[in-house]
Amino acid sequence: MDISSRVAQGLLSIGAVFLRPQEPFTWASGIKSPIYCDNRLILTAPAVRDTVERAIADTVHREFPQAEVLMGTATAGIAHAAIAAHLLGLPMGYVRSGSKDHGRKNQIEGRLEAGQRVVVIEDLISTGGSVLDTVAALREAGAEVLGVVSIFTYGMKKGVERMIEAKVKSVSLTNLDTIARVGAEEHYITEADVARLLAFRDDPADESWIKKGGTN
């Protein structure tokens, strides 16, 4: 089994990714989704955590061998960046969503020198907005951002296009296509549900996927 499938299997087994096409979740934006992702649960599941963190470290080593610093997104990417940095023997820090209103008013926590080569660690990518804010803050501080490593991506068109436009290389351990396939193989969902998940990915605003059959 390849690492993408192993990570997908692990996330499903601990409920970090939960598939419910027959009873969609509602996001804060109002969009109805057949999938819910809470990668914080990885930290409470040692076996899956070990698989995920080693996969992050291996991905950084393979895709970004020049990396000098790992920077986690706040808050979800911090722990994953810390563990992967430990495995790689690299320094790490994290980037707040905004500057502190006290003390030194840092947005970037941890030592970062201008010109250092950085890889951003993120837990989840949907439309890419939050991680690109992190990249922008690092670039403004003078860092050379080599790219982003995330645990899971929906693979949404908007997110992919934003990454390309910002000239950011993005690599995810697993994605919605793999989650859907493994979910069907492991009987979390039916084969008919796979098409519903992929239709959601292609256009989250179009709710016609809800009526495409499956377990309803």
CSV table of C-alpha atoms in Angstrom, one decimal:
chain,number,residue,atom,x,y,z
A,1,MET,CA,0.0,0.0,0.0
A,2,ASP,CA,1.4,3.4,-1.0
A,3,ILE,CA,1.9,6.1,1.7
A,4,SER,CA,-1.1,8.2,0.4
A,5,SER,CA,-3.4,5.2,0.9
A,6,ARG,CA,-1.8,4.3,4.3
A,7,VAL,CA,-2.4,7.9,5.5
A,8,ALA,CA,-6.0,7.8,4.2
A,9,GLN,CA,-6.6,4.5,5.9
A,10,GLY,CA,-5.2,5.9,9.2
A,11,LEU,CA,-7.2,9.1,9.1
A,12,LEU,CA,-10.4,7.2,8.4
A,13,SER,CA,-9.7,4.7,11.2
A,14,ILE,CA,-9.5,7.3,13.9
A,15,GLY,CA,-12.3,9.5,12.6
A,16,ALA,CA,-9.9,12.4,11.7
A,17,VAL,CA,-11.6,12.2,8.3
A,18,PHE,CA,-15.3,11.4,8.6
A,19,LEU,CA,-17.4,10.6,5.5
A,20,ARG,CA,-21.1,11.2,5.7
A,21,PRO,CA,-22.6,11.8,2.2
A,22,GLN,CA,-26.0,10.7,3.2
A,23,GLU,CA,-26.2,13.3,6.0
A,24,PRO,CA,-24.0,16.2,4.9
A,25,PHE,CA,-22.1,18.5,7.3
A,26,THR,CA,-22.6,22.2,7.0
A,27,TRP,CA,-19.5,24.4,6.9
A,28,ALA,CA,-19.4,27.9,8.4
A,29,SER,CA,-19.7,29.2,4.9
A,30,GLY,CA,-23.0,27.4,4.5
A,31,ILE,CA,-21.6,24.9,2.0
A,32,LYS,CA,-22.9,21.4,2.6
A,33,SER,CA,-20.1,18.8,2.6
A,34,PRO,CA,-20.0,15.0,2.6
A,35,ILE,CA,-16.7,15.0,4.5
A,36,TYR,CA,-15.5,16.4,7.8
A,37,CYS,CA,-11.8,16.7,8.6
A,38,ASP,CA,-10.3,17.1,12.1
A,39,ASN,CA,-6.6,16.3,11.9
A,40,ARG,CA,-6.0,17.3,15.5
A,41,LEU,CA,-7.2,13.8,16.3
A,42,ILE,CA,-3.9,12.5,14.8
A,43,LEU,CA,-2.1,13.7,17.9
A,44,THR,CA,-4.2,11.5,20.1
A,45,ALA,CA,-3.6,8.3,18.1
A,46,PRO,CA,0.1,7.3,18.4
A,47,ALA,CA,0.3,4.7,15.6
A,48,VAL,CA,-1.4,7.0,13.1
A,49,ARG,CA,0.6,9.9,14.4
A,50,ASP,CA,3.9,8.0,13.8
A,51,THR,CA,2.8,7.2,10.2
A,52,VAL,CA,1.8,10.8,9.4
A,53,GLU,CA,4.8,12.6,11.0
A,54,ARG,CA,7.3,10.3,9.4
A,55,ALA,CA,5.5,10.8,6.0
A,56,ILE,CA,5.7,14.6,6.5
A,57,ALA,CA,9.4,14.3,7.3
A,58,ASP,CA,10.0,12.0,4.3
A,59,THR,CA,8.1,14.4,2.0
A,60,VAL,CA,10.1,17.4,3.1
A,61,HIS,CA,13.4,15.4,2.7
A,62,ARG,CA,12.3,14.2,-0.8
A,63,GLU,CA,10.6,17.3,-2.2
A,64,PHE,CA,12.5,20.1,-0.5
A,65,PRO,CA,16.0,18.8,0.3
A,66,GLN,CA,17.3,22.4,0.7
A,67,ALA,CA,14.9,23.1,3.6
A,68,GLU,CA,16.5,24.9,6.5
A,69,VAL,CA,13.4,25.7,8.7
A,70,LEU,CA,9.9,24.3,9.1
A,71,MET,CA,7.2,26.7,9.9
A,72,GLY,CA,3.8,25.5,11.0
A,73,THR,CA,0.5,27.3,10.4
A,74,ALA,CA,-1.3,28.4,13.6
A,75,THR,CA,-2.7,26.5,15.2
A,76,ALA,CA,-3.3,23.2,13.4
A,77,GLY,CA,0.2,22.9,11.8
A,78,ILE,CA,2.3,23.7,14.8
A,79,ALA,CA,2.5,20.2,16.4
A,80,HIS,CA,3.1,18.5,13.1
A,81,ALA,CA,5.8,21.0,12.2
A,82,ALA,CA,7.5,20.4,15.6
A,83,ILE,CA,7.5,16.6,15.3
A,84,ALA,CA,8.6,16.6,11.7
A,85,ALA,CA,11.4,19.1,12.4
A,86,HIS,CA,12.6,16.9,15.3
A,87,LEU,CA,12.7,13.9,13.0
A,88,LEU,CA,14.7,15.9,10.4
A,89,GLY,CA,16.9,17.7,12.9
A,90,LEU,CA,15.7,21.1,11.7
A,91,PRO,CA,14.6,24.2,13.6
A,92,MET,CA,10.9,25.1,13.5
A,93,GLY,CA,8.6,28.0,14.3
A,94,TYR,CA,5.1,29.0,13.5
A,95,VAL,CA,3.1,31.8,11.9
A,96,ARG,CA,0.2,33.4,13.6
A,97,SER,CA,-2.9,34.4,11.7
A,98,GLY,CA,-2.1,38.0,12.7
A,99,SER,CA,0.5,39.9,14.8
A,100,LYS,CA,0.3,39.8,18.6
A,101,ASP,CA,-1.1,43.0,20.2
A,102,HIS,CA,1.5,42.9,23.0
A,103,GLY,CA,5.2,42.2,23.7
A,104,ARG,CA,7.2,42.2,20.5
A,105,LYS,CA,4.0,41.9,18.4
A,106,ASN,CA,5.4,39.0,16.5
A,107,GLN,CA,3.5,37.2,13.8
A,108,ILE,CA,6.3,34.8,13.2
A,109,GLU,CA,7.3,32.9,16.3
A,110,GLY,CA,10.8,31.3,16.4
A,111,ARG,CA,14.1,32.5,14.9
A,112,LEU,CA,14.0,33.2,11.2
A,113,GLU,CA,16.8,34.8,9.3
A,114,ALA,CA,16.2,36.7,6.0
A,115,GLY,CA,17.0,34.4,3.1
A,116,GLN,CA,16.4,31.1,4.9
A,117,ARG,CA,14.7,28.4,3.0
A,118,VAL,CA,11.4,27.5,4.6
A,119,VAL,CA,8.8,24.7,4.2
A,120,VAL,CA,5.4,25.5,5.6
A,121,ILE,CA,3.5,22.6,7.3
A,122,GLU,CA,-0.3,22.7,7.1
A,123,ASP,CA,-2.8,20.1,8.2
A,124,LEU,CA,-5.5,20.7,5.6
A,125,ILE,CA,-5.9,22.6,2.4
A,126,SER,CA,-9.3,23.5,0.9
A,127,THR,CA,-9.3,26.8,-1.0
A,128,GLY,CA,-5.7,27.6,0.1
A,129,GLY,CA,-6.4,31.1,1.6
A,130,SER,CA,-5.0,30.6,5.1
A,131,VAL,CA,-1.8,28.8,4.1
A,132,LEU,CA,-1.1,31.4,1.4
A,133,ASP,CA,-1.5,34.1,4.1
A,134,THR,CA,1.2,32.3,6.0
A,135,VAL,CA,3.4,32.1,2.9
A,136,ALA,CA,2.9,35.8,2.3
A,137,ALA,CA,4.0,36.7,5.9
A,138,LEU,CA,7.1,34.6,5.6
A,139,ARG,CA,8.0,36.1,2.2
A,140,GLU,CA,7.5,39.6,3.7
A,141,ALA,CA,10.0,38.6,6.4
A,142,GLY,CA,12.6,37.8,3.8
A,143,ALA,CA,12.3,34.0,3.8
A,144,GLU,CA,12.5,31.9,0.7
A,145,VAL,CA,9.4,29.7,0.8
A,146,LEU,CA,10.2,26.4,-0.9
A,147,GLY,CA,6.7,25.1,-0.7
A,148,VAL,CA,4.0,23.7,1.5
A,149,VAL,CA,3.5,20.1,2.9
A,150,SER,CA,0.0,19.3,4.1
A,151,ILE,CA,-1.6,16.2,5.5
A,152,PHE,CA,-4.7,16.3,3.4
A,153,THR,CA,-6.1,18.3,0.5
A,154,TYR,CA,-9.5,18.4,-1.0
A,155,GLY,CA,-8.0,19.1,-4.4
A,156,MET,CA,-10.5,21.9,-5.0
A,157,LYS,CA,-9.9,23.8,-8.2
A,158,LYS,CA,-9.8,27.2,-6.4
A,159,GLY,CA,-7.1,26.0,-4.1
A,160,VAL,CA,-5.0,24.5,-6.9
A,161,GLU,CA,-5.3,27.7,-8.9
A,162,ARG,CA,-4.4,29.9,-6.0
A,163,MET,CA,-1.2,27.9,-5.3
A,164,ILE,CA,-0.2,28.1,-9.0
A,165,GLU,CA,-0.9,31.9,-9.1
A,166,ALA,CA,1.2,32.4,-5.9
A,167,LYS,CA,4.0,30.2,-7.3
A,168,VAL,CA,3.8,27.9,-4.4
A,169,LYS,CA,4.7,24.2,-4.7
A,170,SER,CA,2.2,22.2,-2.6
A,171,VAL,CA,2.5,18.5,-1.7
A,172,SER,CA,-0.1,16.7,0.3
A,173,LEU,CA,0.3,13.2,2.0
A,174,THR,CA,-3.2,12.3,0.8
A,175,ASN,CA,-6.2,13.7,-1.0
A,176,LEU,CA,-10.0,13.4,-1.4
A,177,ASP,CA,-9.7,11.1,-4.3
A,178,THR,CA,-7.6,8.6,-2.3
A,179,ILE,CA,-9.8,9.0,0.8
A,180,ALA,CA,-12.9,8.3,-1.3
A,181,ARG,CA,-11.3,5.2,-2.9
A,182,VAL,CA,-10.0,3.8,0.4
A,183,GLY,CA,-13.3,4.7,2.1
A,184,ALA,CA,-15.2,2.5,-0.4
A,185,GLU,CA,-12.6,-0.3,-0.1
A,186,GLU,CA,-12.9,-0.2,3.7
A,187,HIS,CA,-16.7,0.0,3.6
A,188,TYR,CA,-17.1,3.4,5.2
A,189,ILE,CA,-19.1,4.4,2.1
A,190,THR,CA,-20.5,2.7,-0.9
A,191,GLU,CA,-19.0,2.7,-4.4
A,192,ALA,CA,-21.9,5.0,-5.5
A,193,ASP,CA,-20.8,7.5,-2.8
A,194,VAL,CA,-17.4,7.9,-4.4
A,195,ALA,CA,-18.9,9.8,-7.3
A,196,ARG,CA,-20.7,12.0,-4.9
A,197,LEU,CA,-17.5,13.0,-3.1
A,198,LEU,CA,-15.7,13.7,-6.3
A,199,ALA,CA,-18.6,15.8,-7.6
A,200,PHE,CA,-18.5,17.8,-4.3
A,201,ARG,CA,-14.7,18.4,-4.9
A,202,ASP,CA,-15.3,19.6,-8.4
A,203,ASP,CA,-17.8,22.2,-7.4
A,204,PRO,CA,-18.6,22.5,-3.6
A,205,ALA,CA,-21.2,25.2,-4.3
A,206,ASP,CA,-23.2,22.9,-6.5
A,207,GLU,CA,-25.3,20.8,-4.2
A,208,SER,CA,-26.6,18.5,-6.9
A,209,TRP,CA,-24.1,15.8,-5.7
A,210,ILE,CA,-26.4,15.2,-2.7
A,211,LYS,CA,-29.0,13.7,-5.1
A,212,LYS,CA,-26.7,11.6,-7.1
A,213,GLY,CA,-27.7,8.4,-5.4
A,214,GLY,CA,-25.5,6.5,-3.0
A,215,THR,CA,-26.8,5.8,0.5
A,216,ASN,CA,-29.7,8.3,0.6
